[in-house]
Amino acid sequence: MPLTTANRLVASELEARWNRALAHAAEVEGKIAMHDAARPAPIADPVALSVLASNLKTAWNAPTTDARLKKRIVRTLIHEVVANIDDAASEIVILVHWVGGAHSELRLPNRRRGQRNSTSANIIEAVRRLVLIASDDLIAGLLNRNGLKTGNGNRWTRERVTSMRSNHRIPLFKPAEDGIEPWLKLGNAAKLLKIAPKTLRLAAEAGEIEAFHPLSDGPWIFARASLITTAAQSIAERARQNPRYPTGSHPNQQSLFSSTT
């Protein structure tokens, strides 16, 4: 038999085997598709969903939750988001369609061209005081701890504090080169007077010594110069004479301090 004829027979046999293999693969794929179509979708456990819902806020705010995971959560829970403009109220109306069929409406201020969302004047004033003793990183943490937001409603970061300071020409905190800080926190100020921090705080709350308290949940700030005044020395002397009582007063005397917290 000539060589060319043998090659044709081998090629023909290989082609037949290949076609049979393709047909078998197509048959298997068809069976898999039919099986998947007939299999009912898994039903979520209501208890498990309830647990997930109760932990959603914790999971969302966890420092280990990155942007990719948050996107997965959003895609899982939200079907679509529709936004419209309410010109009369000057607001953006956002309608969230949740996967379960519920709907939520959110309204945000519609910033006009040339209009900026400004930071609260109270926050700006607080930062002016806080830079006396704190870095931008620490200030951001203090503002967030007090539940304060930027003009756009965002949480504070070091970069946002730095930008805000720059816009309002607030100087950056710089430690004193000689180590003698002109402004002191409560603990350091009390240590300088050799009294308990509580004693000094109560005196500051009563107005017996000048101090700044920019945030309700934040540090007290004392000028070093105010700690060498007659008033400061009087507070320290009372505390030394009556070590059992933070204010230096006798328990039968009327308290001069309005708060003990």
Short mmCIF file of C-alpha atoms in Angstrom, two decimals:
data_model
loop_
_atom_site.label_atom_id
_atom_site.label_comp_id
_atom_site.label_asym_id
_atom_site.label_seq_id
_atom_site.Cartn_x
_atom_site.Cartn_y
_atom_site.Cartn_z
CA MET A 1 0.00 0.00 0.00
CA PRO A 2 1.47 3.38 -0.94
CA LEU A 3 2.50 5.71 1.95
CA THR A 4 0.05 8.47 0.98
CA THR A 5 -2.88 6.04 1.20
CA ALA A 6 -1.80 4.96 4.70
CA ASN A 7 -1.60 8.56 5.84
CA ARG A 8 -5.11 9.21 4.57
CA LEU A 9 -6.46 6.20 6.48
CA VAL A 10 -4.75 7.32 9.73
CA ALA A 11 -6.03 10.87 9.31
CA SER A 12 -9.55 9.60 8.67
CA GLU A 13 -9.48 7.43 11.81
CA LEU A 14 -8.17 10.30 13.95
CA GLU A 15 -10.87 12.63 12.61
CA ALA A 16 -13.56 10.07 13.44
CA ARG A 17 -12.28 9.66 16.97
CA TRP A 18 -12.11 13.47 17.44
CA ASN A 19 -15.71 13.89 16.26
CA ARG A 20 -16.88 11.16 18.64
CA ALA A 21 -15.04 12.88 21.54
CA LEU A 22 -16.63 16.24 20.70
CA ALA A 23 -20.07 14.66 20.54
CA HIS A 24 -19.53 13.02 23.95
CA ALA A 25 -18.33 16.29 25.49
CA ALA A 26 -21.40 18.11 24.11
CA GLU A 27 -23.65 15.39 25.55
CA VAL A 28 -22.03 15.72 29.01
CA GLU A 29 -22.31 19.53 28.92
CA GLY A 30 -25.98 19.22 28.04
CA LYS A 31 -26.62 16.91 30.98
CA ILE A 32 -24.82 19.32 33.35
CA ALA A 33 -26.90 22.26 32.08
CA MET A 34 -30.14 20.29 32.53
CA HIS A 35 -29.09 19.30 36.08
CA ASP A 36 -28.28 22.90 37.04
CA ALA A 37 -31.57 24.16 35.58
CA ALA A 38 -33.58 21.54 37.48
CA ARG A 39 -31.80 22.19 40.80
CA PRO A 40 -33.78 24.68 42.94
CA ALA A 41 -32.01 27.82 44.14
CA PRO A 42 -30.78 27.52 47.74
CA ILE A 43 -33.11 29.10 50.28
CA ALA A 44 -31.38 31.44 52.72
CA ASP A 45 -31.82 30.66 56.37
CA PRO A 46 -33.84 33.53 57.96
CA VAL A 47 -31.92 33.17 61.21
CA ALA A 48 -28.58 33.41 59.42
CA LEU A 49 -29.79 36.46 57.49
CA SER A 50 -30.88 38.10 60.74
CA VAL A 51 -27.46 37.52 62.28
CA LEU A 52 -25.78 38.97 59.20
CA ALA A 53 -28.03 42.02 59.30
CA SER A 54 -27.28 42.68 62.97
CA ASN A 55 -23.54 42.49 62.29
CA LEU A 56 -23.58 44.46 59.02
CA LYS A 57 -22.65 47.80 60.58
CA THR A 58 -19.79 46.21 62.53
CA ALA A 59 -18.49 44.44 59.43
CA TRP A 60 -18.78 47.61 57.33
CA ASN A 61 -16.89 49.81 59.83
CA ALA A 62 -14.24 47.22 60.72
CA PRO A 63 -10.72 48.41 59.83
CA THR A 64 -10.08 45.06 58.11
CA THR A 65 -13.00 45.57 55.68
CA ASP A 66 -11.47 46.87 52.45
CA ALA A 67 -13.18 48.58 49.50
CA ARG A 68 -13.47 45.35 47.53
CA LEU A 69 -15.45 43.62 50.30
CA LYS A 70 -17.69 46.67 50.70
CA LYS A 71 -18.48 46.55 46.97
CA ARG A 72 -19.46 42.89 47.32
CA ILE A 73 -21.77 43.74 50.23
CA VAL A 74 -23.40 46.54 48.22
CA ARG A 75 -23.92 44.31 45.16
CA THR A 76 -25.42 41.61 47.36
CA LEU A 77 -27.88 43.88 49.17
CA ILE A 78 -28.82 46.57 46.63
CA HIS A 79 -30.71 45.91 43.40
CA GLU A 80 -30.46 49.43 42.01
CA VAL A 81 -30.15 53.07 43.01
CA VAL A 82 -32.19 55.82 41.31
CA ALA A 83 -31.28 59.49 41.77
CA ASN A 84 -33.46 62.51 40.99
CA ILE A 85 -33.20 66.25 41.60
CA ASP A 86 -35.75 68.06 43.76
CA ASP A 87 -35.25 71.63 42.51
CA ALA A 88 -37.80 73.10 44.92
CA ALA A 89 -35.98 71.71 47.97
CA SER A 90 -32.53 72.00 46.33
CA GLU A 91 -31.87 68.37 47.20
CA ILE A 92 -30.76 65.18 45.50
CA VAL A 93 -33.31 62.42 46.11
CA ILE A 94 -31.79 58.94 46.14
CA LEU A 95 -34.12 55.92 46.08
CA VAL A 96 -32.45 52.65 47.05
CA HIS A 97 -34.14 49.44 45.87
CA TRP A 98 -33.00 46.62 48.14
CA VAL A 99 -32.79 43.02 46.95
CA GLY A 100 -35.54 41.93 49.35
CA GLY A 101 -38.03 44.38 47.81
CA ALA A 102 -37.81 47.18 50.37
CA HIS A 103 -37.10 50.77 49.36
CA SER A 104 -35.28 53.59 51.15
CA GLU A 105 -35.24 57.28 50.30
CA LEU A 106 -32.26 59.47 51.08
CA ARG A 107 -32.02 63.22 50.59
CA LEU A 108 -28.74 65.07 50.19
CA PRO A 109 -28.15 68.80 49.74
CA ASN A 110 -27.71 69.69 46.08
CA ARG A 111 -24.61 71.83 45.93
CA ARG A 112 -24.93 74.47 43.25
CA ARG A 113 -22.12 75.54 40.97
CA GLY A 114 -19.61 77.64 42.88
CA GLN A 115 -21.15 76.65 46.23
CA ARG A 116 -19.04 74.81 48.82
CA ASN A 117 -20.05 72.82 51.85
CA SER A 118 -18.25 74.63 54.64
CA THR A 119 -16.89 73.16 57.85
CA SER A 120 -18.74 74.17 61.00
CA ALA A 121 -17.35 77.28 62.70
CA ASN A 122 -17.36 75.39 66.01
CA ILE A 123 -15.08 72.71 64.54
CA ILE A 124 -12.73 75.33 63.13
CA GLU A 125 -12.50 77.02 66.53
CA ALA A 126 -11.91 73.67 68.24
CA VAL A 127 -9.06 72.89 65.85
CA ARG A 128 -7.50 76.30 66.57
CA ARG A 129 -7.29 75.24 70.22
CA LEU A 130 -6.29 71.64 69.63
CA VAL A 131 -3.27 72.51 67.47
CA LEU A 132 -1.74 73.96 70.62
CA ILE A 133 -1.10 70.42 71.88
CA ALA A 134 -2.02 67.92 69.17
CA SER A 135 -0.89 66.74 65.73
CA ASP A 136 -3.28 66.53 62.78
CA ASP A 137 -3.52 62.76 63.18
CA LEU A 138 -4.58 63.08 66.81
CA ILE A 139 -7.00 65.92 66.04
CA ALA A 140 -8.73 63.77 63.41
CA GLY A 141 -9.22 61.03 66.00
CA LEU A 142 -10.64 63.50 68.54
CA LEU A 143 -13.10 64.97 66.04
CA ASN A 144 -14.30 61.50 65.02
CA ARG A 145 -14.64 60.43 68.66
CA ASN A 146 -16.99 63.38 69.19
CA GLY A 147 -19.08 62.40 66.17
CA LEU A 148 -18.10 65.49 64.16
CA LYS A 149 -18.03 65.46 60.34
CA THR A 150 -16.47 67.50 57.58
CA GLY A 151 -18.53 69.97 55.57
CA ASN A 152 -19.25 67.15 53.10
CA GLY A 153 -20.35 64.79 55.87
CA ASN A 154 -17.19 62.65 55.84
CA ARG A 155 -15.13 61.29 58.70
CA TRP A 156 -12.01 63.21 59.54
CA THR A 157 -8.58 62.01 58.44
CA ARG A 158 -5.16 63.50 58.94
CA GLU A 159 -5.21 64.76 55.34
CA ARG A 160 -8.60 66.46 55.81
CA VAL A 161 -7.48 68.16 59.00
CA THR A 162 -4.34 69.38 57.23
CA SER A 163 -6.40 70.73 54.32
CA MET A 164 -8.84 72.47 56.66
CA ARG A 165 -5.99 74.06 58.61
CA SER A 166 -4.41 75.30 55.40
CA ASN A 167 -7.69 76.82 54.17
CA HIS A 168 -8.17 78.69 57.45
CA ARG A 169 -4.51 79.51 58.02
CA ILE A 170 -4.28 77.58 61.26
CA PRO A 171 -0.65 76.78 62.14
CA LEU A 172 0.65 73.24 62.49
CA PHE A 173 1.43 71.88 65.95
CA LYS A 174 5.19 71.82 66.53
CA PRO A 175 6.77 70.53 69.75
CA ALA A 176 8.95 73.09 71.50
CA GLU A 177 12.60 72.68 70.60
CA ASP A 178 13.68 73.19 74.23
CA GLY A 179 11.07 70.73 75.52
CA ILE A 180 9.28 73.44 77.53
CA GLU A 181 5.82 73.42 75.99
CA PRO A 182 3.84 76.66 76.35
CA TRP A 183 0.57 74.68 76.37
CA LEU A 184 -0.05 71.56 78.44
CA LYS A 185 -2.60 68.79 78.69
CA LEU A 186 -4.39 68.19 81.96
CA GLY A 187 -2.02 65.46 83.18
CA ASN A 188 1.14 67.44 82.52
CA ALA A 189 -0.33 70.62 83.98
CA ALA A 190 -1.37 68.81 87.17
CA LYS A 191 2.08 67.24 87.41
CA LEU A 192 3.65 70.69 87.20
CA LEU A 193 1.48 71.89 90.11
CA LYS A 194 2.06 68.60 91.96
CA ILE A 195 -1.66 67.98 92.41
CA ALA A 196 -4.10 65.36 91.16
CA PRO A 197 -5.51 65.86 87.62
CA LYS A 198 -9.05 65.68 89.04
CA THR A 199 -8.29 68.60 91.36
CA LEU A 200 -7.09 70.75 88.48
CA ARG A 201 -9.99 69.76 86.23
CA LEU A 202 -12.56 70.64 88.88
CA ALA A 203 -10.88 74.00 89.40
CA ALA A 204 -10.95 74.63 85.62
CA GLU A 205 -14.63 73.68 85.42
CA ALA A 206 -15.37 76.11 88.26
CA GLY A 207 -13.49 78.89 86.45
CA GLU A 208 -10.83 79.20 89.15
CA ILE A 209 -8.08 78.79 86.57
CA GLU A 210 -8.10 79.58 82.87
CA ALA A 211 -8.21 76.58 80.54
CA PHE A 212 -9.64 75.51 77.19
CA HIS A 213 -11.89 72.51 76.66
CA PRO A 214 -12.63 72.55 72.89
CA LEU A 215 -14.53 69.24 72.73
CA SER A 216 -16.89 67.65 75.22
CA ASP A 217 -15.00 64.37 74.85
CA GLY A 218 -11.52 65.78 74.53
CA PRO A 219 -8.51 67.19 76.35
CA TRP A 220 -8.27 70.16 78.67
CA ILE A 221 -5.60 72.65 77.59
CA PHE A 222 -3.70 74.86 80.03
CA ALA A 223 -1.26 77.67 79.33
CA ARG A 224 1.99 77.18 81.20
CA ALA A 225 1.81 80.85 82.18
CA SER A 226 -1.52 80.30 83.94
CA LEU A 227 0.06 77.64 86.17
CA ILE A 228 2.35 80.13 87.91
CA THR A 229 -0.38 82.59 88.83
CA THR A 230 -1.62 83.25 92.34
CA ALA A 231 -4.86 81.42 91.54
CA ALA A 232 -3.00 78.28 90.47
CA GLN A 233 -0.78 78.33 93.53
CA SER A 234 -3.84 78.77 95.74
CA ILE A 235 -5.44 75.68 94.20
CA ALA A 236 -2.27 73.68 94.76
CA GLU A 237 -1.95 74.89 98.37
CA ARG A 238 -5.56 73.90 99.17
CA ALA A 239 -4.97 70.46 97.71
CA ARG A 240 -1.83 69.96 99.80
CA GLN A 241 -3.59 71.08 102.99
CA ASN A 242 -6.57 68.79 102.37
CA PRO A 243 -5.24 65.75 100.47
CA ARG A 244 -8.42 63.76 101.15
CA TYR A 245 -10.57 66.21 99.17
CA PRO A 246 -9.67 66.97 95.52
CA THR A 247 -10.83 70.58 95.75
CA GLY A 248 -9.13 71.22 99.05
CA SER A 249 -12.44 72.09 100.72
CA HIS A 250 -13.93 70.77 103.92
CA PRO A 251 -16.88 68.39 103.40
CA ASN A 252 -19.14 70.71 105.46
CA GLN A 253 -18.41 73.65 103.19
CA GLN A 254 -20.55 74.35 100.16
CA SER A 255 -18.87 73.05 97.00
CA LEU A 256 -17.54 75.63 94.61
CA PHE A 257 -17.56 73.15 91.71
CA SER A 258 -20.57 72.43 89.55
CA SER A 259 -19.38 69.13 88.09
CA THR A 260 -17.40 66.16 89.30
CA THR A 261 -17.29 64.27 86.01
#
